Amino acid sequence: SNHPEAIALFLALSARPHPLMVLPSEPRLWHTDPAIPLGTTLVLAPIFRSLAVEGERRGLRVLVGPEVRSGGSPSPSPRPFLTFPGVVGFTSGSTGWPKPVYHTTTALLEHARVVIDLLGLRFGDGILTALPVESSHGLTNTLLPAVLLGSRLGLVDRFEHRAVLSLFSTGDYRYFPCTP
């Protein structure tokens, strides 16, 4: 989801030595072919704790992350993020149930670097997105370039032209991937 807690959880989990499966925030889209294996761990940001019931109903092992506290002291030895092997994403499901697709971290980061180079983005250039960051397109065209550039990432739940124009008018953003 395009929510700061979901982005923070993704980045935190990317420091683990295991691939991640990124699911959409809409549980009816969790039906895949092949099915998600029973017992797979589903880690939810606290804001999405209501999805725990759906995860358990599907036979997943559900963990809800701790509430985010501001003003706490940083970890004494932070782990580098984006060191995981890769991400399992899903096709759109336009020809049946969504199919899992694995992307290595190396491939995802290379794609993000190509986007940065093609657009001439520079360190700190703000990126605005209404793309769902759980999609491959959203991940490689917005979230990862923002991380690599140390940029502000503006998260919009869905495209609404007035909100996007208002955010662009602040001068904090230089890139918004969209269709004409």
Coordinates of N, CA, C and O in Angstrom, one line a residue:
S1 N 0.8 -1.2 0.0 CA 0.0 0.0 0.0 C 0.9 1.2 0.0 O 2.0 1.2 0.5
N2 N 0.3 2.3 -0.5 CA 1.1 3.6 -0.5 C 0.9 4.3 0.8 O 0.3 5.3 0.9
H3 N 1.4 3.6 1.9 CA 1.3 4.2 3.2 C 2.7 4.1 3.8 O 3.4 3.1 3.7
P4 N 3.1 5.2 4.5 CA 4.4 5.2 5.1 C 4.8 4.0 6.0 O 5.9 3.5 5.9
E5 N 3.8 3.4 6.7 CA 4.1 2.3 7.6 C 4.4 1.0 6.7 O 5.3 0.2 7.0
A6 N 3.7 0.9 5.6 CA 4.0 -0.2 4.7 C 5.3 -0.1 4.0 O 6.1 -1.1 3.9
I7 N 5.7 1.1 3.6 CA 7.0 1.4 3.0 C 8.1 1.1 4.0 O 9.1 0.4 3.7
A8 N 7.9 1.5 5.3 CA 8.9 1.3 6.3 C 9.1 -0.2 6.6 O 10.2 -0.7 6.7
L9 N 8.0 -0.9 6.6 CA 8.0 -2.4 6.8 C 8.8 -3.1 5.7 O 9.6 -3.9 5.9
F10 N 8.5 -2.7 4.5 CA 9.1 -3.3 3.3 C 10.6 -3.1 3.4 O 11.4 -4.0 3.3
L11 N 11.1 -1.9 3.7 CA 12.5 -1.6 3.8 C 13.1 -2.3 5.0 O 14.3 -2.8 4.8
A12 N 12.4 -2.4 6.1 CA 13.0 -3.2 7.2 C 13.1 -4.6 6.9 O 14.2 -5.3 7.2
L13 N 12.1 -5.2 6.2 CA 12.2 -6.6 5.9 C 13.2 -6.9 4.8 O 13.7 -8.0 4.7
S14 N 13.6 -5.9 4.0 CA 14.5 -6.0 2.9 C 16.0 -6.2 3.5 O 16.9 -6.6 2.7
A15 N 16.1 -6.1 4.8 CA 17.4 -6.3 5.4 C 17.6 -7.8 5.9 O 18.6 -8.2 6.3
R16 N 16.5 -8.5 5.7 CA 16.6 -10.0 6.0 C 17.1 -10.8 4.9 O 17.1 -10.3 3.7
P17 N 17.7 -12.0 5.1 CA 18.3 -12.8 4.1 C 17.3 -13.6 3.3 O 17.7 -14.6 2.7
H18 N 16.0 -13.2 3.3 CA 15.0 -14.0 2.7 C 14.3 -13.2 1.6 O 14.1 -12.0 1.8
P19 N 13.8 -13.9 0.5 CA 13.0 -13.2 -0.5 C 11.7 -12.7 0.2 O 11.2 -13.3 1.1
L20 N 11.2 -11.6 -0.4 CA 9.9 -11.1 0.1 C 8.8 -11.4 -1.0 O 9.1 -11.3 -2.2
M21 N 7.6 -11.6 -0.5 CA 6.5 -11.7 -1.4 C 5.6 -10.5 -1.1 O 5.2 -10.3 0.1
V22 N 5.4 -9.6 -2.0 CA 4.7 -8.4 -1.8 C 3.2 -8.6 -2.3 O 3.0 -8.8 -3.5
L23 N 2.3 -8.5 -1.3 CA 0.9 -8.7 -1.6 C 0.2 -7.3 -1.7 O 0.6 -6.4 -0.9
P24 N -0.8 -7.2 -2.5 CA -1.6 -6.0 -2.5 C -2.4 -5.9 -1.2 O -2.7 -6.9 -0.5
S25 N -2.8 -4.7 -0.9 CA -3.6 -4.5 0.4 C -5.0 -5.0 0.2 O -5.8 -4.9 1.2
E26 N -5.4 -5.4 -0.9 CA -6.8 -5.9 -1.1 C -6.7 -7.5 -1.1 O -6.2 -8.1 -2.0
P27 N -7.2 -8.1 0.0 CA -7.1 -9.6 0.1 C -7.7 -10.4 -1.0 O -7.3 -11.5 -1.2
R28 N -8.8 -9.9 -1.6 CA -9.4 -10.7 -2.7 C -8.4 -10.9 -3.8 O -8.5 -11.9 -4.6
L29 N -7.3 -10.1 -3.9 CA -6.3 -10.3 -4.9 C -5.2 -11.3 -4.5 O -4.2 -11.5 -5.2
W30 N -5.3 -11.8 -3.3 CA -4.3 -12.8 -2.8 C -4.5 -14.2 -3.4 O -3.7 -15.1 -3.1
H31 N -5.5 -14.4 -4.1 CA -5.7 -15.7 -4.7 C -4.8 -15.8 -5.9 O -4.9 -15.0 -6.8
T32 N -3.9 -16.7 -5.9 CA -2.9 -16.8 -7.0 C -2.8 -18.2 -7.5 O -3.3 -19.1 -6.9
D33 N -2.1 -18.4 -8.6 CA -1.9 -19.7 -9.2 C -0.5 -19.8 -9.6 O 0.0 -19.2 -10.5
P34 N 0.3 -20.6 -8.8 CA -0.1 -21.5 -7.7 C -0.5 -20.7 -6.5 O -0.1 -19.5 -6.3
A35 N -1.2 -21.3 -5.6 CA -1.6 -20.7 -4.3 C -0.4 -20.4 -3.4 O 0.7 -21.1 -3.5
I36 N -0.5 -19.4 -2.6 CA 0.5 -19.1 -1.6 C 0.6 -20.2 -0.6 O -0.5 -20.7 -0.1
P37 N 1.7 -20.8 -0.4 CA 1.8 -22.0 0.5 C 1.3 -21.8 1.9 O 1.5 -20.7 2.5
L38 N 0.6 -22.8 2.4 CA 0.1 -22.7 3.8 C 1.3 -22.5 4.7 O 2.4 -23.1 4.5
G39 N 1.1 -21.7 5.7 CA 2.1 -21.5 6.7 C 3.1 -20.4 6.4 O 4.0 -20.1 7.1
T40 N 3.0 -19.8 5.2 CA 3.8 -18.7 4.8 C 3.6 -17.6 5.8 O 2.5 -17.3 6.2
T41 N 4.7 -16.9 6.2 CA 4.5 -15.8 7.1 C 4.1 -14.5 6.4 O 4.7 -14.1 5.4
L42 N 3.0 -14.0 6.9 CA 2.5 -12.7 6.5 C 2.8 -11.6 7.5 O 2.3 -11.8 8.7
V43 N 3.6 -10.7 7.2 CA 4.0 -9.6 8.1 C 3.2 -8.4 7.7 O 3.3 -7.9 6.6
L44 N 2.5 -7.9 8.7 CA 1.6 -6.7 8.4 C 2.1 -5.5 9.2 O 2.5 -5.6 10.4
A45 N 2.1 -4.3 8.6 CA 2.3 -3.1 9.3 C 1.1 -2.9 10.3 O 0.0 -3.3 10.0
P46 N 1.3 -2.3 11.4 CA 0.2 -2.1 12.4 C -1.1 -1.5 11.8 O -2.2 -1.9 12.2
I47 N -1.0 -0.6 10.9 CA -2.1 0.0 10.3 C -3.0 -1.0 9.5 O -4.2 -0.8 9.3
F48 N -2.4 -2.1 9.1 CA -3.1 -3.1 8.4 C -3.5 -4.4 9.2 O -3.7 -5.4 8.7
R49 N -3.5 -4.2 10.5 CA -3.7 -5.4 11.4 C -5.1 -6.0 11.1 O -5.3 -7.2 11.4
S50 N -6.0 -5.3 10.5 CA -7.3 -5.8 10.2 C -7.2 -6.9 9.2 O -8.2 -7.8 9.1
L51 N -6.2 -7.0 8.4 CA -6.0 -8.1 7.4 C -5.5 -9.4 8.0 O -5.5 -10.4 7.4
A52 N -5.2 -9.4 9.3 CA -4.7 -10.6 10.0 C -5.7 -11.7 9.9 O -5.4 -12.9 9.7
V53 N -7.0 -11.4 10.1 CA -8.1 -12.4 10.0 C -8.1 -13.1 8.7 O -8.2 -14.3 8.6
E54 N -8.0 -12.3 7.6 CA -8.0 -12.8 6.3 C -6.7 -13.7 6.0 O -6.8 -14.8 5.4
G55 N -5.6 -13.3 6.5 CA -4.4 -14.1 6.4 C -4.5 -15.4 7.1 O -4.2 -16.4 6.6
E56 N -5.0 -15.4 8.3 CA -5.2 -16.6 9.1 C -6.2 -17.5 8.4 O -6.1 -18.7 8.3
R57 N -7.3 -16.9 7.8 CA -8.3 -17.7 7.1 C -7.7 -18.5 5.9 O -8.1 -19.5 5.6
R58 N -6.7 -17.9 5.4 CA -6.0 -18.5 4.2 C -4.9 -19.4 4.6 O -4.1 -19.9 3.8
G59 N -4.7 -19.7 5.9 CA -3.7 -20.6 6.4 C -2.3 -20.0 6.5 O -1.3 -20.7 6.5
L60 N -2.2 -18.7 6.5 CA -0.9 -18.0 6.7 C -0.5 -17.8 8.1 O -1.4 -17.7 9.0
R61 N 0.7 -17.7 8.4 CA 1.2 -17.4 9.8 C 1.3 -15.9 9.8 O 2.1 -15.3 9.1
V62 N 0.5 -15.2 10.7 CA 0.4 -13.8 10.7 C 1.2 -13.1 11.8 O 1.1 -13.5 12.9
L63 N 2.1 -12.2 11.5 CA 2.8 -11.4 12.4 C 2.4 -9.9 12.2 O 2.5 -9.4 11.0
V64 N 2.1 -9.2 13.2 CA 1.8 -7.7 13.1 C 2.9 -7.0 13.7 O 3.3 -7.3 14.9
G65 N 3.5 -6.1 12.9 CA 4.7 -5.3 13.4 C 4.3 -4.4 14.6 O 3.1 -4.1 14.8
P66 N 5.3 -4.0 15.4 CA 5.0 -3.1 16.5 C 4.5 -1.7 16.0 O 4.8 -1.3 14.9
E67 N 3.8 -1.0 16.9 CA 3.4 0.4 16.6 C 4.7 1.2 16.4 O 5.7 1.0 17.1
V68 N 4.6 2.1 15.5 CA 5.8 3.0 15.2 C 5.8 4.1 16.3 O 4.7 4.7 16.5
R69 N 6.9 4.3 16.9 CA 7.0 5.3 17.9 C 8.0 6.4 17.4 O 9.1 6.0 16.9
S70 N 7.6 7.6 17.5 CA 8.6 8.7 17.1 C 9.4 9.1 18.3 O 9.0 8.9 19.5
G71 N 10.6 9.6 18.0 CA 11.4 10.1 19.1 C 12.2 9.0 19.8 O 13.0 9.3 20.7
G72 N 12.2 7.8 19.4 CA 13.0 6.7 20.0 C 14.4 6.8 19.5 O 14.7 7.5 18.5
S73 N 15.3 6.2 20.2 CA 16.7 6.2 19.8 C 16.9 5.2 18.7 O 16.3 4.1 18.7
P74 N 17.8 5.5 17.8 CA 18.0 4.6 16.7 C 18.7 3.3 17.1 O 19.3 3.3 18.2
S75 N 18.6 2.3 16.3 CA 19.2 1.0 16.7 C 20.7 1.2 16.8 O 21.3 1.9 15.9
P76 N 21.4 0.6 17.7 CA 22.8 0.7 17.9 C 23.6 0.2 16.7 O 24.7 0.7 16.4
S77 N 23.1 -0.8 16.0 CA 23.8 -1.3 14.8 C 22.7 -1.5 13.7 O 22.3 -2.7 13.5
P78 N 22.3 -0.5 13.0 CA 21.3 -0.7 11.9 C 21.9 -1.6 10.8 O 23.0 -1.6 10.5
R79 N 20.9 -2.4 10.3 CA 21.3 -3.3 9.2 C 21.1 -2.7 7.9 O 20.1 -1.9 7.8
P80 N 21.9 -2.9 6.9 CA 21.7 -2.3 5.6 C 20.4 -2.9 5.0 O 20.1 -4.1 5.1
F81 N 19.6 -2.0 4.4 CA 18.4 -2.5 3.7 C 18.7 -2.8 2.2 O 19.7 -2.5 1.7
L82 N 17.7 -3.4 1.6 CA 17.8 -3.8 0.2 C 18.9 -4.8 0.0 O 19.6 -4.9 -1.1
T83 N 19.2 -5.7 1.0 CA 20.2 -6.8 0.9 C 19.5 -8.1 0.7 O 20.2 -9.1 0.7
F84 N 18.2 -8.2 0.6 CA 17.5 -9.4 0.5 C 17.7 -10.0 -1.0 O 18.1 -9.2 -1.8
P85 N 17.4 -11.3 -1.2 CA 17.7 -11.8 -2.5 C 16.8 -11.3 -3.6 O 17.2 -11.2 -4.8
G86 N 15.5 -11.0 -3.3 CA 14.6 -10.6 -4.3 C 13.2 -10.5 -3.8 O 12.9 -10.7 -2.6
V87 N 12.3 -10.3 -4.8 CA 10.9 -10.0 -4.5 C 10.0 -10.9 -5.4 O 10.3 -11.0 -6.6
V88 N 9.0 -11.6 -4.8 CA 8.0 -12.2 -5.6 C 6.8 -11.3 -5.7 O 6.2 -10.8 -4.7
G89 N 6.5 -10.8 -6.9 CA 5.4 -10.0 -7.1 C 4.4 -10.8 -7.9 O 4.6 -12.0 -8.1
F90 N 3.3 -10.2 -8.4 CA 2.3 -10.9 -9.1 C 1.9 -10.2 -10.3 O 1.9 -9.0 -10.4
T91 N 1.5 -11.0 -11.4 CA 1.0 -10.4 -12.6 C -0.4 -9.8 -12.3 O -0.9 -10.0 -11.2
S92 N -0.9 -9.1 -13.2 CA -2.2 -8.4 -13.0 C -3.4 -9.3 -12.9 O -4.4 -9.0 -12.4
G93 N -3.2 -10.5 -13.4 CA -4.4 -11.4 -13.4 C -5.3 -11.2 -14.5 O -6.5 -11.7 -14.5
S94 N -4.9 -10.5 -15.5 CA -5.8 -10.2 -16.7 C -6.2 -11.4 -17.5 O -7.2 -11.4 -18.2
T95 N -5.4 -12.5 -17.3 CA -5.7 -13.8 -18.1 C -5.9 -14.9 -17.1 O -5.5 -16.0 -17.4
G96 N -6.5 -14.7 -16.0 CA -6.7 -15.7 -15.0 C -6.2 -15.2 -13.6 O -6.0 -14.0 -13.5
W97 N -6.0 -16.1 -12.7 CA -5.5 -15.6 -11.4 C -4.1 -15.1 -11.5 O -3.4 -15.5 -12.4
P98 N -3.8 -14.1 -10.7 CA -2.4 -13.6 -10.8 C -1.4 -14.7 -10.6 O -1.6 -15.6 -9.8
K99 N -0.3 -14.6 -11.3 CA 0.8 -15.5 -11.3 C 2.0 -14.9 -10.6 O 2.3 -13.7 -10.8
P100 N 2.7 -15.7 -9.7 CA 3.9 -15.1 -9.1 C 5.1 -15.0 -10.1 O 5.2 -15.8 -11.0
V101 N 5.8 -13.9 -9.9 CA 7.0 -13.6 -10.7 C 8.1 -13.1 -9.8 O 7.9 -12.2 -8.9
Y102 N 9.2 -13.8 -9.9 CA 10.4 -13.5 -9.0 C 11.3 -12.5 -9.7 O 11.7 -12.7 -10.9
H103 N 11.7 -11.4 -9.0 CA 12.7 -10.5 -9.5 C 13.8 -10.4 -8.5 O 13.6 -10.2 -7.3
T104 N 15.1 -10.6 -8.9 CA 16.2 -10.5 -8.0 C 16.3 -9.0 -7.6 O 16.0 -8.1 -8.3
T105 N 16.9 -8.8 -6.4 CA 17.2 -7.5 -6.0 C 18.1 -6.7 -7.0 O 17.9 -5.6 -7.3
T106 N 19.1 -7.5 -7.5 CA 20.0 -6.9 -8.5 C 19.3 -6.3 -9.7 O 19.5 -5.2 -10.1
A107 N 18.3 -7.1 -10.2 CA 17.5 -6.7 -11.3 C 16.6 -5.5 -11.0 O 16.5 -4.6 -11.8
L108 N 16.0 -5.5 -9.8 CA 15.2 -4.4 -9.4 C 16.0 -3.1 -9.3 O 15.5 -2.1 -9.8
L109 N 17.1 -3.2 -8.7 CA 18.0 -2.0 -8.5 C 18.5 -1.5 -9.8 O 18.6 -0.3 -10.1
E110 N 18.9 -2.4 -10.7 CA 19.3 -2.0 -12.0 C 18.2 -1.3 -12.8 O 18.5 -0.3 -13.5
H111 N 17.0 -1.8 -12.7 CA 15.9 -1.2 -13.4 C 15.7 0.2 -12.8 O 15.5 1.2 -13.6
A112 N 15.8 0.4 -11.5 CA 15.6 1.7 -10.9 C 16.7 2.6 -11.3 O 16.5 3.8 -11.6
R113 N 18.0 2.1 -11.5 CA 19.1 3.0 -11.9 C 18.9 3.4 -13.4 O 19.2 4.6 -13.7
V114 N 18.3 2.5 -14.2 CA 18.0 2.9 -15.6 C 17.0 4.0 -15.6 O 17.1 5.0 -16.3
V115 N 15.9 3.9 -14.8 CA 14.9 5.0 -14.7 C 15.6 6.3 -14.3 O 15.3 7.4 -14.9
I116 N 16.4 6.3 -13.3 CA 17.1 7.5 -12.8 C 18.0 8.1 -13.9 O 17.9 9.3 -14.2
D117 N 18.7 7.3 -14.6 CA 19.6 7.7 -15.7 C 18.8 8.3 -16.9 O 19.1 9.4 -17.4
L118 N 17.7 7.6 -17.3 CA 16.9 8.0 -18.4 C 16.2 9.3 -18.2 O 16.1 10.2 -19.1
L119 N 15.8 9.5 -16.9 CA 15.1 10.8 -16.6 C 16.0 11.9 -16.1 O 15.6 13.0 -15.9
G120 N 17.3 11.6 -16.0 CA 18.2 12.6 -15.5 C 17.9 13.0 -14.1 O 18.2 14.2 -13.7
L121 N 17.4 12.1 -13.3 CA 17.2 12.5 -11.9 C 18.5 12.6 -11.1 O 19.4 11.9 -11.4
R122 N 18.5 13.5 -10.1 CA 19.7 13.8 -9.3 C 19.4 13.5 -7.9 O 18.2 13.5 -7.5
F123 N 20.4 13.4 -7.1 CA 20.3 13.1 -5.7 C 19.3 14.2 -5.1 O 19.5 15.4 -5.3
G124 N 18.4 13.7 -4.3 CA 17.4 14.5 -3.6 C 16.2 14.9 -4.4 O 15.3 15.5 -3.9
D125 N 16.2 14.6 -5.8 CA 15.0 15.0 -6.6 C 13.8 14.3 -6.0 O 13.8 13.0 -5.9
G126 N 12.7 15.0 -5.7 CA 11.5 14.4 -5.1 C 10.8 13.5 -6.2 O 10.7 13.9 -7.3
I127 N 10.2 12.5 -5.7 CA 9.4 11.6 -6.6 C 8.0 11.4 -6.0 O 7.9 11.2 -4.8
L128 N 7.0 11.6 -6.8 CA 5.6 11.5 -6.4 C 5.0 10.3 -7.0 O 5.3 10.1 -8.2
T129 N 4.2 9.5 -6.3 CA 3.6 8.3 -6.9 C 2.2 8.1 -6.5 O 1.8 8.3 -5.3
A130 N 1.4 7.7 -7.4 CA 0.1 7.2 -7.2 C 0.0 5.7 -7.6 O -1.0 5.1 -7.5
L131 N 1.2 5.3 -8.2 CA 1.3 3.9 -8.6 C 1.3 3.0 -7.3 O 1.9 3.4 -6.3
P132 N 0.6 1.9 -7.3 CA 0.8 1.0 -6.1 C 2.2 0.5 -6.0 O 2.7 -0.1 -6.9
V133 N 2.9 0.8 -4.9 CA 4.3 0.4 -4.8 C 4.4 -1.1 -4.6 O 5.5 -1.6 -4.7
E134 N 3.3 -1.8 -4.4 CA 3.4 -3.2 -4.3 C 3.6 -3.9 -5.7 O 3.9 -5.0 -5.8
S135 N 3.3 -3.1 -6.7 CA 3.5 -3.6 -8.1 C 4.9 -3.4 -8.5 O 5.7 -2.6 -8.0
S136 N 5.4 -4.2 -9.5 CA 6.7 -4.1 -10.0 C 7.0 -2.7 -10.5 O 8.0 -2.2 -10.3
H137 N 6.0 -2.2 -11.3 CA 6.2 -0.9 -11.9 C 6.3 0.2 -10.8 O 7.2 1.1 -10.9
G138 N 5.5 0.1 -9.8 CA 5.6 1.1 -8.7 C 6.9 1.0 -7.9 O 7.5 2.0 -7.5
L139 N 7.3 -0.2 -7.7 CA 8.5 -0.5 -6.9 C 9.7 0.1 -7.7 O 10.6 0.8 -7.1
T140 N 9.9 -0.3 -9.0 CA 11.1 0.1 -9.7 C 11.1 1.5 -10.3 O 12.1 2.0 -10.7
N141 N 9.9 2.1 -10.4 CA 9.8 3.4 -11.0 C 9.6 4.5 -10.0 O 9.7 5.7 -10.3
T142 N 9.4 4.2 -8.7 CA 9.2 5.2 -7.7 C 9.9 4.9 -6.4 O 10.8 5.7 -6.0
L143 N 9.6 3.9 -5.7 CA 10.1 3.6 -4.4 C 11.7 3.4 -4.5 O 12.4 4.1 -3.8
L144 N 12.1 2.5 -5.3 CA 13.6 2.3 -5.4 C 14.4 3.4 -5.9 O 15.4 3.8 -5.3
P145 N 13.9 4.2 -6.9 CA 14.7 5.4 -7.3 C 14.7 6.4 -6.2 O 15.8 7.0 -5.9
A146 N 13.6 6.6 -5.4 CA 13.6 7.5 -4.3 C 14.7 7.1 -3.2 O 15.4 7.9 -2.7
V147 N 14.7 5.8 -3.0 CA 15.7 5.3 -2.0 C 17.1 5.5 -2.5 O 18.0 6.0 -1.7
L148 N 17.4 5.1 -3.7 CA 18.7 5.3 -4.3 C 19.2 6.7 -4.3 O 20.4 7.0 -4.2
L149 N 18.2 7.6 -4.5 CA 18.6 9.1 -4.6 C 18.5 9.8 -3.3 O 18.8 11.0 -3.2
G150 N 18.1 9.1 -2.2 CA 17.9 9.8 -1.0 C 16.8 10.9 -1.1 O 16.9 12.0 -0.5
S151 N 15.8 10.6 -1.9 CA 14.7 11.5 -2.2 C 13.5 11.5 -1.3 O 13.2 10.4 -0.8
R152 N 12.8 12.6 -1.3 CA 11.4 12.6 -0.8 C 10.5 11.8 -1.7 O 10.6 11.9 -2.9
L153 N 9.7 10.9 -1.1 CA 8.7 10.1 -1.8 C 7.3 10.5 -1.4 O 6.9 10.3 -0.2
G154 N 6.6 11.2 -2.3 CA 5.2 11.6 -2.0 C 4.3 10.4 -2.4 O 4.3 9.9 -3.5
L155 N 3.6 10.0 -1.4 CA 2.7 8.8 -1.6 C 1.2 9.3 -1.7 O 0.7 9.9 -0.8
V156 N 0.6 9.0 -2.8 CA -0.8 9.3 -3.1 C -1.5 8.0 -3.2 O -1.0 7.1 -4.0
D157 N -2.6 7.8 -2.5 CA -3.3 6.5 -2.5 C -3.8 6.1 -3.9 O -3.7 5.0 -4.3
R158 N -4.3 7.0 -4.6 CA -4.8 6.8 -6.0 C -4.7 8.1 -6.7 O -4.6 9.2 -6.1
F159 N -4.6 8.1 -8.0 CA -4.5 9.3 -8.8 C -5.7 10.2 -8.7 O -6.8 9.8 -8.9
E160 N -5.4 11.4 -8.2 CA -6.4 12.4 -8.2 C -5.7 13.7 -8.6 O -4.8 14.1 -7.9
H161 N -6.0 14.2 -9.8 CA -5.2 15.2 -10.4 C -5.0 16.5 -9.5 O -4.0 17.1 -9.5
R162 N -6.0 16.9 -8.8 CA -5.9 18.1 -7.9 C -4.8 17.9 -6.8 O -4.0 18.7 -6.6
A163 N -4.8 16.7 -6.2 CA -3.8 16.4 -5.2 C -2.4 16.3 -5.8 O -1.5 16.9 -5.2
V164 N -2.3 15.7 -7.0 CA -1.0 15.6 -7.6 C -0.5 17.0 -8.0 O 0.7 17.4 -7.7
L165 N -1.3 17.8 -8.6 CA -0.9 19.2 -9.0 C -0.6 20.0 -7.8 O 0.4 20.8 -7.8
S166 N -1.3 19.8 -6.7 CA -1.0 20.6 -5.5 C 0.3 20.2 -4.9 O 1.1 21.1 -4.5
L167 N 0.6 18.9 -4.9 CA 1.9 18.5 -4.4 C 3.1 19.0 -5.3 O 4.1 19.4 -4.9
F168 N 2.8 18.9 -6.6 CA 3.9 19.4 -7.6 C 4.1 20.9 -7.4 O 5.2 21.4 -7.5
S169 N 3.1 21.6 -7.0 CA 3.2 23.1 -6.9 C 4.1 23.5 -5.7 O 4.6 24.6 -5.7
T170 N 4.4 22.5 -4.8 CA 5.3 22.8 -3.7 C 6.7 23.0 -4.1 O 7.5 23.5 -3.4
G171 N 7.0 22.4 -5.3 CA 8.4 22.4 -5.8 C 9.3 21.3 -5.2 O 10.5 21.2 -5.5
D172 N 8.7 20.5 -4.4 CA 9.4 19.4 -3.7 C 9.6 18.1 -4.6 O 10.3 17.2 -4.3
Y173 N 8.9 18.1 -5.7 CA 8.8 16.9 -6.6 C 9.2 17.2 -8.0 O 8.8 18.2 -8.5
R174 N 10.0 16.3 -8.6 CA 10.5 16.5 -9.9 C 9.9 15.4 -10.9 O 9.9 15.6 -12.1
Y175 N 9.4 14.3 -10.4 CA 9.1 13.2 -11.2 C 7.8 12.5 -10.7 O 7.6 12.3 -9.5
F176 N 6.8 12.3 -11.7 CA 5.6 11.6 -11.4 C 5.3 10.7 -12.5 O 5.0 11.2 -13.6
P177 N 5.5 9.3 -12.4 CA 5.2 8.4 -13.5 C 3.7 8.3 -13.7 O 2.9 8.1 -12.8
C178 N 3.3 8.5 -15.0 CA 1.8 8.5 -15.3 C 1.7 8.3 -16.8 O 2.6 8.3 -17.5
T179 N 0.4 8.1 -17.2 CA 0.1 8.0 -18.6 C -0.2 9.5 -19.1 O -0.6 10.3 -18.2
P180 N -0.2 9.7 -20.3 CA -0.5 11.1 -20.8 C -1.9 11.5 -20.4 O -2.8 10.7 -20.3

